[in-house]
Short mmCIF file of N, CA and C in Angstrom, two decimals:
data_model
loop_
_atom_site.label_atom_id
_atom_site.label_comp_id
_atom_site.label_asym_id
_atom_site.label_seq_id
_atom_site.Cartn_x
_atom_site.Cartn_y
_atom_site.Cartn_z
N MET R 441 39.18 18.35 -21.02
CA MET R 441 38.10 19.23 -20.94
C MET R 441 37.06 18.80 -19.94
N THR R 442 36.80 19.69 -18.98
CA THR R 442 35.78 19.32 -18.02
C THR R 442 34.34 19.95 -18.41
N SER R 443 33.40 19.29 -17.99
CA SER R 443 32.02 19.73 -18.28
C SER R 443 31.56 20.36 -16.91
N SER R 444 30.52 21.31 -17.21
CA SER R 444 29.94 21.93 -16.02
C SER R 444 29.04 20.99 -15.26
N ARG R 445 28.69 19.85 -15.98
CA ARG R 445 27.83 18.86 -15.23
C ARG R 445 28.69 17.68 -14.85
N ASP R 446 28.44 17.14 -13.64
CA ASP R 446 29.15 15.93 -13.29
C ASP R 446 28.28 14.77 -13.62
N GLU R 447 28.75 13.92 -14.58
CA GLU R 447 27.90 12.79 -15.03
C GLU R 447 27.63 11.77 -14.05
N ARG R 448 28.47 11.69 -12.90
CA ARG R 448 28.29 10.71 -11.89
C ARG R 448 26.92 11.02 -11.20
N PHE R 449 26.49 12.27 -11.24
CA PHE R 449 25.26 12.61 -10.42
C PHE R 449 24.11 12.85 -11.34
N GLU R 450 24.17 12.54 -12.64
CA GLU R 450 23.02 12.73 -13.42
C GLU R 450 21.97 11.58 -13.05
N THR R 451 20.77 12.00 -13.20
CA THR R 451 19.69 11.05 -12.95
C THR R 451 18.64 11.21 -14.08
N SER R 452 17.94 10.03 -14.32
CA SER R 452 16.95 10.10 -15.33
C SER R 452 15.62 10.45 -14.66
N GLU R 453 14.60 10.75 -15.43
CA GLU R 453 13.30 10.87 -14.93
C GLU R 453 12.80 9.73 -14.13
N ALA R 454 13.10 8.45 -14.59
CA ALA R 454 12.72 7.31 -13.88
C ALA R 454 13.27 7.23 -12.36
N ASP R 455 14.54 7.79 -12.29
CA ASP R 455 15.09 7.85 -10.95
C ASP R 455 14.34 8.63 -9.99
N HIS R 456 13.78 9.80 -10.59
CA HIS R 456 13.02 10.71 -9.78
C HIS R 456 11.66 10.08 -9.34
N LEU R 457 11.14 9.21 -10.10
CA LEU R 457 9.83 8.60 -9.86
C LEU R 457 9.92 7.30 -8.98
N PHE R 458 11.14 6.83 -8.90
CA PHE R 458 11.29 5.59 -8.06
C PHE R 458 11.32 5.87 -6.63
N CYS R 459 10.44 5.16 -5.86
CA CYS R 459 10.40 5.30 -4.42
C CYS R 459 10.69 3.88 -3.81
N PRO R 460 11.80 3.72 -3.08
CA PRO R 460 12.23 2.44 -2.56
C PRO R 460 11.17 2.00 -1.58
N PHE R 461 10.56 2.86 -0.84
CA PHE R 461 9.55 2.47 0.16
C PHE R 461 8.34 1.76 -0.62
N ASN R 462 7.78 2.38 -1.66
CA ASN R 462 6.65 1.90 -2.38
C ASN R 462 7.03 0.58 -3.16
N ALA R 463 8.26 0.53 -3.64
CA ALA R 463 8.80 -0.67 -4.38
C ALA R 463 8.79 -1.80 -3.33
N THR R 464 9.29 -1.61 -2.12
CA THR R 464 9.21 -2.69 -1.12
C THR R 464 7.87 -3.09 -0.75
N LEU R 465 6.91 -2.14 -0.52
CA LEU R 465 5.54 -2.42 -0.29
C LEU R 465 4.90 -3.24 -1.36
N ASP R 466 5.23 -2.89 -2.58
CA ASP R 466 4.68 -3.66 -3.73
C ASP R 466 5.16 -5.06 -3.75
N LEU R 467 6.40 -5.27 -3.42
CA LEU R 467 6.89 -6.65 -3.30
C LEU R 467 6.26 -7.44 -2.21
N LEU R 468 6.14 -6.82 -1.11
CA LEU R 468 5.61 -7.57 0.10
C LEU R 468 4.05 -7.76 0.16
N THR R 469 3.35 -6.91 -0.49
CA THR R 469 1.95 -6.90 -0.25
C THR R 469 1.23 -7.83 -1.23
N GLY R 470 1.87 -8.54 -2.06
CA GLY R 470 1.24 -9.61 -2.94
C GLY R 470 0.57 -10.56 -2.06
N ARG R 471 -0.63 -11.04 -2.39
CA ARG R 471 -1.29 -12.07 -1.57
C ARG R 471 -0.36 -13.22 -1.25
N TRP R 472 -0.36 -13.55 0.03
CA TRP R 472 0.47 -14.76 0.48
C TRP R 472 1.92 -14.48 0.63
N THR R 473 2.41 -13.45 0.12
CA THR R 473 3.87 -13.19 0.12
C THR R 473 4.50 -13.22 1.46
N LEU R 474 3.86 -12.48 2.41
CA LEU R 474 4.37 -12.42 3.76
C LEU R 474 4.37 -13.76 4.46
N HIS R 475 3.29 -14.47 4.21
CA HIS R 475 3.14 -15.92 4.78
C HIS R 475 4.26 -16.77 4.25
N ILE R 476 4.52 -16.69 2.96
CA ILE R 476 5.57 -17.53 2.34
C ILE R 476 6.96 -17.19 2.97
N LEU R 477 7.25 -15.87 3.13
CA LEU R 477 8.54 -15.38 3.58
C LEU R 477 8.62 -15.80 5.04
N GLN R 478 7.62 -15.65 5.90
CA GLN R 478 7.61 -16.09 7.25
C GLN R 478 7.95 -17.56 7.38
N THR R 479 7.37 -18.40 6.48
CA THR R 479 7.51 -19.83 6.49
C THR R 479 8.95 -20.16 6.13
N LEU R 480 9.54 -19.41 5.24
CA LEU R 480 10.94 -19.69 4.81
C LEU R 480 12.05 -19.21 5.85
N MET R 481 11.60 -18.29 6.72
CA MET R 481 12.54 -17.72 7.63
C MET R 481 13.14 -18.84 8.57
N SER R 482 12.47 -19.96 8.72
CA SER R 482 13.03 -21.11 9.52
C SER R 482 13.92 -22.03 8.74
N GLY R 483 14.02 -21.71 7.42
CA GLY R 483 14.88 -22.62 6.57
C GLY R 483 14.18 -23.04 5.37
N PRO R 484 14.88 -23.66 4.42
CA PRO R 484 14.41 -24.05 3.10
C PRO R 484 13.19 -25.08 3.41
N LYS R 485 12.29 -25.03 2.36
CA LYS R 485 11.14 -25.88 2.42
C LYS R 485 10.85 -26.32 1.01
N ARG R 486 10.25 -27.43 0.94
CA ARG R 486 9.73 -27.97 -0.36
C ARG R 486 8.46 -27.29 -0.73
N PHE R 487 8.16 -27.29 -2.02
CA PHE R 487 6.89 -26.67 -2.47
C PHE R 487 5.72 -27.03 -1.76
N ASN R 488 5.53 -28.31 -1.68
CA ASN R 488 4.31 -28.79 -1.05
C ASN R 488 4.27 -28.49 0.50
N GLU R 489 5.38 -28.46 1.09
CA GLU R 489 5.46 -28.03 2.54
C GLU R 489 4.93 -26.62 2.68
N ILE R 490 5.39 -25.77 1.80
CA ILE R 490 4.91 -24.25 1.89
C ILE R 490 3.41 -24.26 1.68
N ALA R 491 2.91 -24.98 0.61
CA ALA R 491 1.55 -24.98 0.28
C ALA R 491 0.64 -25.49 1.44
N GLN R 492 1.16 -26.58 2.05
CA GLN R 492 0.31 -27.13 3.19
C GLN R 492 0.33 -26.22 4.48
N ILE R 493 1.51 -25.76 4.75
CA ILE R 493 1.61 -24.90 5.93
C ILE R 493 0.73 -23.67 5.89
N ASN R 494 0.66 -23.12 4.73
CA ASN R 494 -0.06 -21.91 4.50
C ASN R 494 -1.48 -22.11 3.81
N ASP R 495 -1.80 -23.30 3.49
CA ASP R 495 -3.01 -23.63 2.70
C ASP R 495 -3.21 -22.65 1.52
N ILE R 496 -2.18 -22.66 0.65
CA ILE R 496 -2.05 -21.86 -0.55
C ILE R 496 -2.29 -22.80 -1.72
N ASN R 497 -3.14 -22.31 -2.68
CA ASN R 497 -3.29 -23.19 -3.72
C ASN R 497 -1.98 -23.10 -4.64
N PRO R 498 -1.70 -24.21 -5.38
CA PRO R 498 -0.35 -24.47 -6.12
C PRO R 498 -0.16 -23.35 -7.15
N HIS R 499 -1.26 -22.97 -7.81
CA HIS R 499 -1.10 -21.90 -8.93
C HIS R 499 -0.63 -20.65 -8.28
N THR R 500 -1.27 -20.18 -7.18
CA THR R 500 -0.83 -18.90 -6.53
C THR R 500 0.52 -18.97 -5.93
N LEU R 501 0.89 -20.10 -5.32
CA LEU R 501 2.15 -20.32 -4.72
C LEU R 501 3.21 -20.33 -5.80
N ARG R 502 3.08 -20.99 -6.81
CA ARG R 502 3.98 -20.90 -7.97
C ARG R 502 4.28 -19.49 -8.42
N LYS R 503 3.27 -18.70 -8.66
CA LYS R 503 3.32 -17.29 -9.04
C LYS R 503 4.15 -16.50 -8.05
N ARG R 504 3.73 -16.61 -6.81
CA ARG R 504 4.42 -15.85 -5.78
C ARG R 504 5.81 -16.18 -5.63
N LEU R 505 6.12 -17.52 -5.71
CA LEU R 505 7.65 -17.93 -5.47
C LEU R 505 8.36 -17.45 -6.80
N GLY R 506 7.73 -17.42 -7.91
CA GLY R 506 8.47 -16.97 -9.10
C GLY R 506 8.80 -15.51 -9.03
N ASP R 507 7.79 -14.74 -8.47
CA ASP R 507 8.00 -13.29 -8.34
C ASP R 507 9.16 -13.00 -7.35
N LEU R 508 9.13 -13.80 -6.24
CA LEU R 508 10.23 -13.60 -5.23
C LEU R 508 11.50 -14.03 -5.82
N GLU R 509 11.58 -15.05 -6.57
CA GLU R 509 12.75 -15.47 -7.19
C GLU R 509 13.38 -14.43 -8.10
N THR R 510 12.52 -13.88 -8.92
CA THR R 510 12.81 -12.85 -9.90
C THR R 510 13.50 -11.63 -9.19
N GLN R 511 12.96 -11.36 -8.00
CA GLN R 511 13.49 -10.23 -7.19
C GLN R 511 14.69 -10.57 -6.37
N GLY R 512 15.17 -11.84 -6.42
CA GLY R 512 16.33 -12.22 -5.75
C GLY R 512 16.10 -12.48 -4.21
N VAL R 513 14.88 -12.70 -3.85
CA VAL R 513 14.55 -12.89 -2.46
C VAL R 513 14.55 -14.40 -2.12
N VAL R 514 14.20 -15.20 -3.06
CA VAL R 514 14.10 -16.63 -2.84
C VAL R 514 14.95 -17.37 -4.02
N THR R 515 15.51 -18.45 -3.47
CA THR R 515 16.22 -19.42 -4.43
C THR R 515 15.41 -20.70 -4.60
N ARG R 516 15.50 -21.21 -5.84
CA ARG R 516 14.88 -22.47 -6.12
C ARG R 516 15.95 -23.50 -6.42
N THR R 517 15.92 -24.64 -5.62
CA THR R 517 16.96 -25.69 -5.81
C THR R 517 16.26 -26.96 -6.08
N VAL R 518 16.67 -27.67 -7.14
CA VAL R 518 16.20 -29.01 -7.46
C VAL R 518 16.94 -29.96 -6.57
N VAL R 519 16.20 -30.85 -5.69
CA VAL R 519 16.81 -31.77 -4.87
C VAL R 519 16.89 -33.09 -5.65
N ARG R 520 18.02 -33.65 -5.76
CA ARG R 520 18.15 -34.93 -6.47
C ARG R 520 17.79 -36.05 -5.62
N ALA R 521 16.56 -36.40 -5.63
CA ALA R 521 16.05 -37.50 -4.94
C ALA R 521 15.06 -38.21 -5.83
N MET R 522 14.53 -39.34 -5.36
CA MET R 522 13.52 -39.99 -6.15
C MET R 522 12.12 -39.91 -5.47
N PRO R 523 11.22 -39.39 -5.94
CA PRO R 523 11.19 -38.43 -7.19
C PRO R 523 11.88 -37.11 -6.86
N PRO R 524 12.40 -36.50 -7.95
CA PRO R 524 13.08 -35.15 -7.68
C PRO R 524 12.08 -34.15 -7.14
N ASN R 525 12.64 -33.29 -6.21
CA ASN R 525 11.73 -32.29 -5.67
C ASN R 525 12.47 -30.90 -5.83
N VAL R 526 11.70 -29.92 -5.58
CA VAL R 526 12.13 -28.59 -5.61
C VAL R 526 12.11 -28.00 -4.22
N GLU R 527 13.04 -27.34 -3.83
CA GLU R 527 13.12 -26.73 -2.46
C GLU R 527 13.39 -25.27 -2.61
N TYR R 528 12.72 -24.47 -1.77
CA TYR R 528 12.86 -23.05 -1.82
C TYR R 528 13.42 -22.47 -0.53
N GLY R 529 14.26 -21.55 -0.73
CA GLY R 529 14.93 -20.89 0.50
C GLY R 529 15.13 -19.47 0.28
N LEU R 530 15.43 -18.78 1.37
CA LEU R 530 15.67 -17.37 1.27
C LEU R 530 17.09 -17.12 0.87
N THR R 531 17.31 -16.01 0.17
CA THR R 531 18.69 -15.54 -0.13
C THR R 531 19.08 -14.65 1.02
N GLU R 532 20.22 -14.08 0.97
CA GLU R 532 20.67 -13.09 1.97
C GLU R 532 19.70 -11.92 2.01
N LYS R 533 19.31 -11.56 0.68
CA LYS R 533 18.33 -10.44 0.58
C LYS R 533 17.11 -10.75 1.26
N GLY R 534 16.67 -12.04 1.20
CA GLY R 534 15.40 -12.48 1.75
C GLY R 534 15.49 -12.47 3.38
N TYR R 535 16.54 -12.96 3.86
CA TYR R 535 16.78 -12.99 5.24
C TYR R 535 16.85 -11.58 5.88
N ALA R 536 17.39 -10.65 5.10
CA ALA R 536 17.43 -9.28 5.59
C ALA R 536 16.12 -8.73 5.87
N LEU R 537 15.00 -9.23 5.30
CA LEU R 537 13.68 -8.75 5.49
C LEU R 537 13.30 -9.00 7.03
N ASN R 538 13.89 -9.95 7.66
CA ASN R 538 13.55 -10.36 8.98
C ASN R 538 13.71 -9.12 9.97
N ARG R 539 14.64 -8.25 9.72
CA ARG R 539 14.83 -7.06 10.62
C ARG R 539 13.61 -6.24 10.38
N VAL R 540 13.13 -6.10 9.14
CA VAL R 540 11.84 -5.30 8.88
C VAL R 540 10.70 -5.91 9.64
N PHE R 541 10.56 -7.29 9.54
CA PHE R 541 9.51 -7.93 10.19
C PHE R 541 9.49 -7.73 11.77
N GLU R 542 10.73 -7.82 12.23
CA GLU R 542 10.94 -7.63 13.74
C GLU R 542 10.52 -6.25 14.12
N GLU R 543 10.92 -5.20 13.44
CA GLU R 543 10.52 -3.86 13.66
C GLU R 543 9.05 -3.64 13.63
N ILE R 544 8.40 -4.19 12.61
CA ILE R 544 6.84 -4.08 12.54
C ILE R 544 6.26 -4.78 13.69
N ALA R 545 6.77 -5.95 14.12
CA ALA R 545 6.23 -6.73 15.28
C ALA R 545 6.36 -5.89 16.53
N ALA R 546 7.55 -5.28 16.69
CA ALA R 546 7.82 -4.40 17.90
C ALA R 546 6.80 -3.18 17.96
N TRP R 547 6.53 -2.64 16.79
CA TRP R 547 5.62 -1.53 16.72
C TRP R 547 4.26 -2.00 17.09
N GLY R 548 3.87 -3.25 16.48
CA GLY R 548 2.57 -3.76 16.85
C GLY R 548 2.37 -4.11 18.31
N ARG R 549 3.38 -4.58 18.85
CA ARG R 549 3.33 -4.90 20.34
C ARG R 549 3.08 -3.60 21.24
N THR R 550 3.71 -2.57 20.65
CA THR R 550 3.58 -1.27 21.43
C THR R 550 2.25 -0.55 21.12
N TYR R 551 1.74 -0.52 19.91
CA TYR R 551 0.66 0.27 19.60
C TYR R 551 -0.61 -0.46 19.16
N MET R 552 -0.63 -1.68 19.00
CA MET R 552 -1.86 -2.37 18.49
C MET R 552 -2.48 -3.04 19.71
N GLU R 553 -3.80 -3.08 19.76
CA GLU R 553 -4.57 -3.78 20.70
C GLU R 553 -4.93 -5.17 20.29
N PRO R 554 -4.85 -6.21 21.15
CA PRO R 554 -5.24 -7.55 20.74
C PRO R 554 -6.71 -7.49 20.40
N PRO R 555 -7.16 -8.33 19.52
CA PRO R 555 -8.63 -8.37 19.15
C PRO R 555 -9.54 -8.70 20.37
N ALA R 556 -10.67 -8.20 20.44
CA ALA R 556 -11.53 -8.43 21.59
C ALA R 556 -11.98 -9.94 21.57
N ASP R 557 -12.01 -10.53 22.76
CA ASP R 557 -12.39 -11.87 22.90
C ASP R 557 -13.85 -12.05 22.38
N ARG R 558 -14.12 -12.90 21.47
CA ARG R 558 -15.45 -13.03 20.94
C ARG R 558 -16.20 -14.23 21.53
N SER R 559 -15.69 -14.81 22.66
CA SER R 559 -16.39 -15.89 23.16
C SER R 559 -17.50 -15.51 24.10
#
Protein backbone atom coordinates (compact mmCIF):
# COMPACT_ATOMS: atom_id res chain seq x y z
CA MET A 1 0.00 0.00 0.00
CA THR A 2 1.42 3.38 -0.95
CA SER A 3 0.85 6.59 0.85
CA SER A 4 0.16 9.91 -0.82
CA ARG A 5 3.06 11.36 1.19
CA ASP A 6 6.64 10.35 0.52
CA GLU A 7 8.21 9.84 3.96
CA ARG A 8 11.68 10.47 2.55
CA PHE A 9 10.82 14.13 2.07
CA GLU A 10 9.00 14.82 5.31
CA THR A 11 10.50 17.57 7.38
CA SER A 12 9.90 18.67 10.90
CA GLU A 13 9.27 22.21 12.07
CA ALA A 14 12.87 22.32 13.34
CA ASP A 15 14.12 21.58 9.80
CA HIS A 16 12.29 24.65 8.54
CA LEU A 17 13.86 26.81 11.24
CA PHE A 18 17.44 25.58 10.72
CA CYS A 19 19.65 27.90 8.71
CA PRO A 20 23.09 26.46 7.90
CA PHE A 21 24.50 29.94 7.30
CA ASN A 22 23.44 31.18 10.74
CA ALA A 23 24.58 27.95 12.40
CA THR A 24 28.03 28.39 10.85
CA LEU A 25 28.21 32.03 11.92
CA ASP A 26 27.21 31.03 15.45
CA LEU A 27 30.06 28.52 15.53
CA LEU A 28 32.68 30.90 14.14
CA THR A 29 31.78 34.13 15.93
CA GLY A 30 32.49 32.96 19.45
CA ARG A 31 35.19 35.12 20.96
CA TRP A 32 38.68 33.89 19.95
CA THR A 33 37.30 31.06 17.80
CA LEU A 34 38.68 32.40 14.52
CA HIS A 35 42.07 33.05 16.14
CA ILE A 36 42.20 29.49 17.44
CA LEU A 37 41.23 28.01 14.08
CA GLN A 38 43.78 30.16 12.25
CA THR A 39 46.48 29.04 14.69
CA LEU A 40 45.63 25.37 14.14
CA MET A 41 45.61 25.68 10.32
CA SER A 42 49.42 25.30 10.41
CA GLY A 43 49.16 22.03 12.35
CA PRO A 44 48.48 20.64 15.83
CA LYS A 45 49.48 22.72 18.83
CA ARG A 46 49.62 22.18 22.55
CA PHE A 47 47.18 24.00 24.78
CA ASN A 48 49.77 26.44 26.14
CA GLU A 49 51.09 27.21 22.63
CA ILE A 50 47.62 28.22 21.49
CA ALA A 51 47.13 30.32 24.62
CA GLN A 52 50.49 32.10 24.22
CA ILE A 53 50.21 32.71 20.47
CA ASN A 54 46.81 34.34 20.89
CA ASP A 55 47.14 35.72 24.43
CA ILE A 56 43.94 33.91 25.47
CA ASN A 57 43.21 33.19 29.09
CA PRO A 58 43.12 29.43 29.85
CA HIS A 59 39.48 29.39 30.99
CA THR A 60 38.25 30.94 27.73
CA LEU A 61 40.55 28.77 25.61
CA ARG A 62 39.36 25.59 27.33
CA LYS A 63 35.72 26.59 26.68
CA ARG A 64 36.30 27.44 23.01
CA LEU A 65 38.30 24.27 22.34
CA GLY A 66 35.58 22.22 24.04
CA ASP A 67 32.91 23.83 21.85
CA LEU A 68 34.96 23.19 18.70
CA GLU A 69 35.61 19.59 19.76
CA THR A 70 31.89 19.03 20.37
CA GLN A 71 31.18 20.31 16.85
CA GLY A 72 33.78 17.94 15.38
CA VAL A 73 36.07 20.74 14.18
CA VAL A 74 38.95 20.08 16.60
CA THR A 75 40.48 16.91 18.00
CA ARG A 76 42.08 16.57 21.42
CA THR A 77 44.98 14.15 21.79
CA VAL A 78 46.85 13.28 24.98
CA VAL A 79 50.57 13.22 24.16
CA ARG A 80 52.39 10.59 26.18
CA ALA A 81 55.38 12.51 27.44
CA MET A 82 56.65 13.55 30.81
CA PRO A 83 54.73 15.48 31.87
CA PRO A 84 51.75 14.43 29.74
CA ASN A 85 50.44 17.13 27.44
CA VAL A 86 47.32 17.69 25.42
CA GLU A 87 47.57 18.60 21.76
CA TYR A 88 44.78 20.08 19.64
CA GLY A 89 44.45 19.78 15.90
CA LEU A 90 41.87 20.33 13.21
CA THR A 91 39.72 17.55 11.83
CA GLU A 92 38.91 17.28 8.13
CA LYS A 93 35.82 19.35 8.93
CA GLY A 94 38.06 21.98 10.55
CA TYR A 95 40.50 22.13 7.65
CA ALA A 96 37.54 22.53 5.26
CA LEU A 97 36.96 25.95 6.84
CA ASN A 98 40.19 27.14 5.24
CA ARG A 99 38.34 27.49 1.92
CA VAL A 100 35.83 29.77 3.64
CA PHE A 101 38.64 31.85 5.17
CA GLU A 102 40.40 32.14 1.80
CA GLU A 103 37.21 33.39 0.16
CA ILE A 104 36.62 35.95 2.91
CA ALA A 105 40.25 37.12 2.58
CA ALA A 106 39.84 37.44 -1.21
CA TRP A 107 36.71 39.50 -0.71
CA GLY A 108 38.55 41.68 1.81
CA ARG A 109 41.46 42.26 -0.56
CA THR A 110 39.00 43.35 -3.24
CA TYR A 111 36.58 45.48 -1.24
CA MET A 112 38.16 46.58 2.04
CA GLU A 113 40.43 49.57 2.46
CA PRO A 114 43.49 49.25 4.70
CA PRO A 115 43.22 51.32 7.88
CA ALA A 116 44.48 54.89 7.63
CA ASP A 117 48.05 55.36 8.83
CA ARG A 118 47.80 56.84 12.33
CA SER A 119 51.39 58.03 12.56
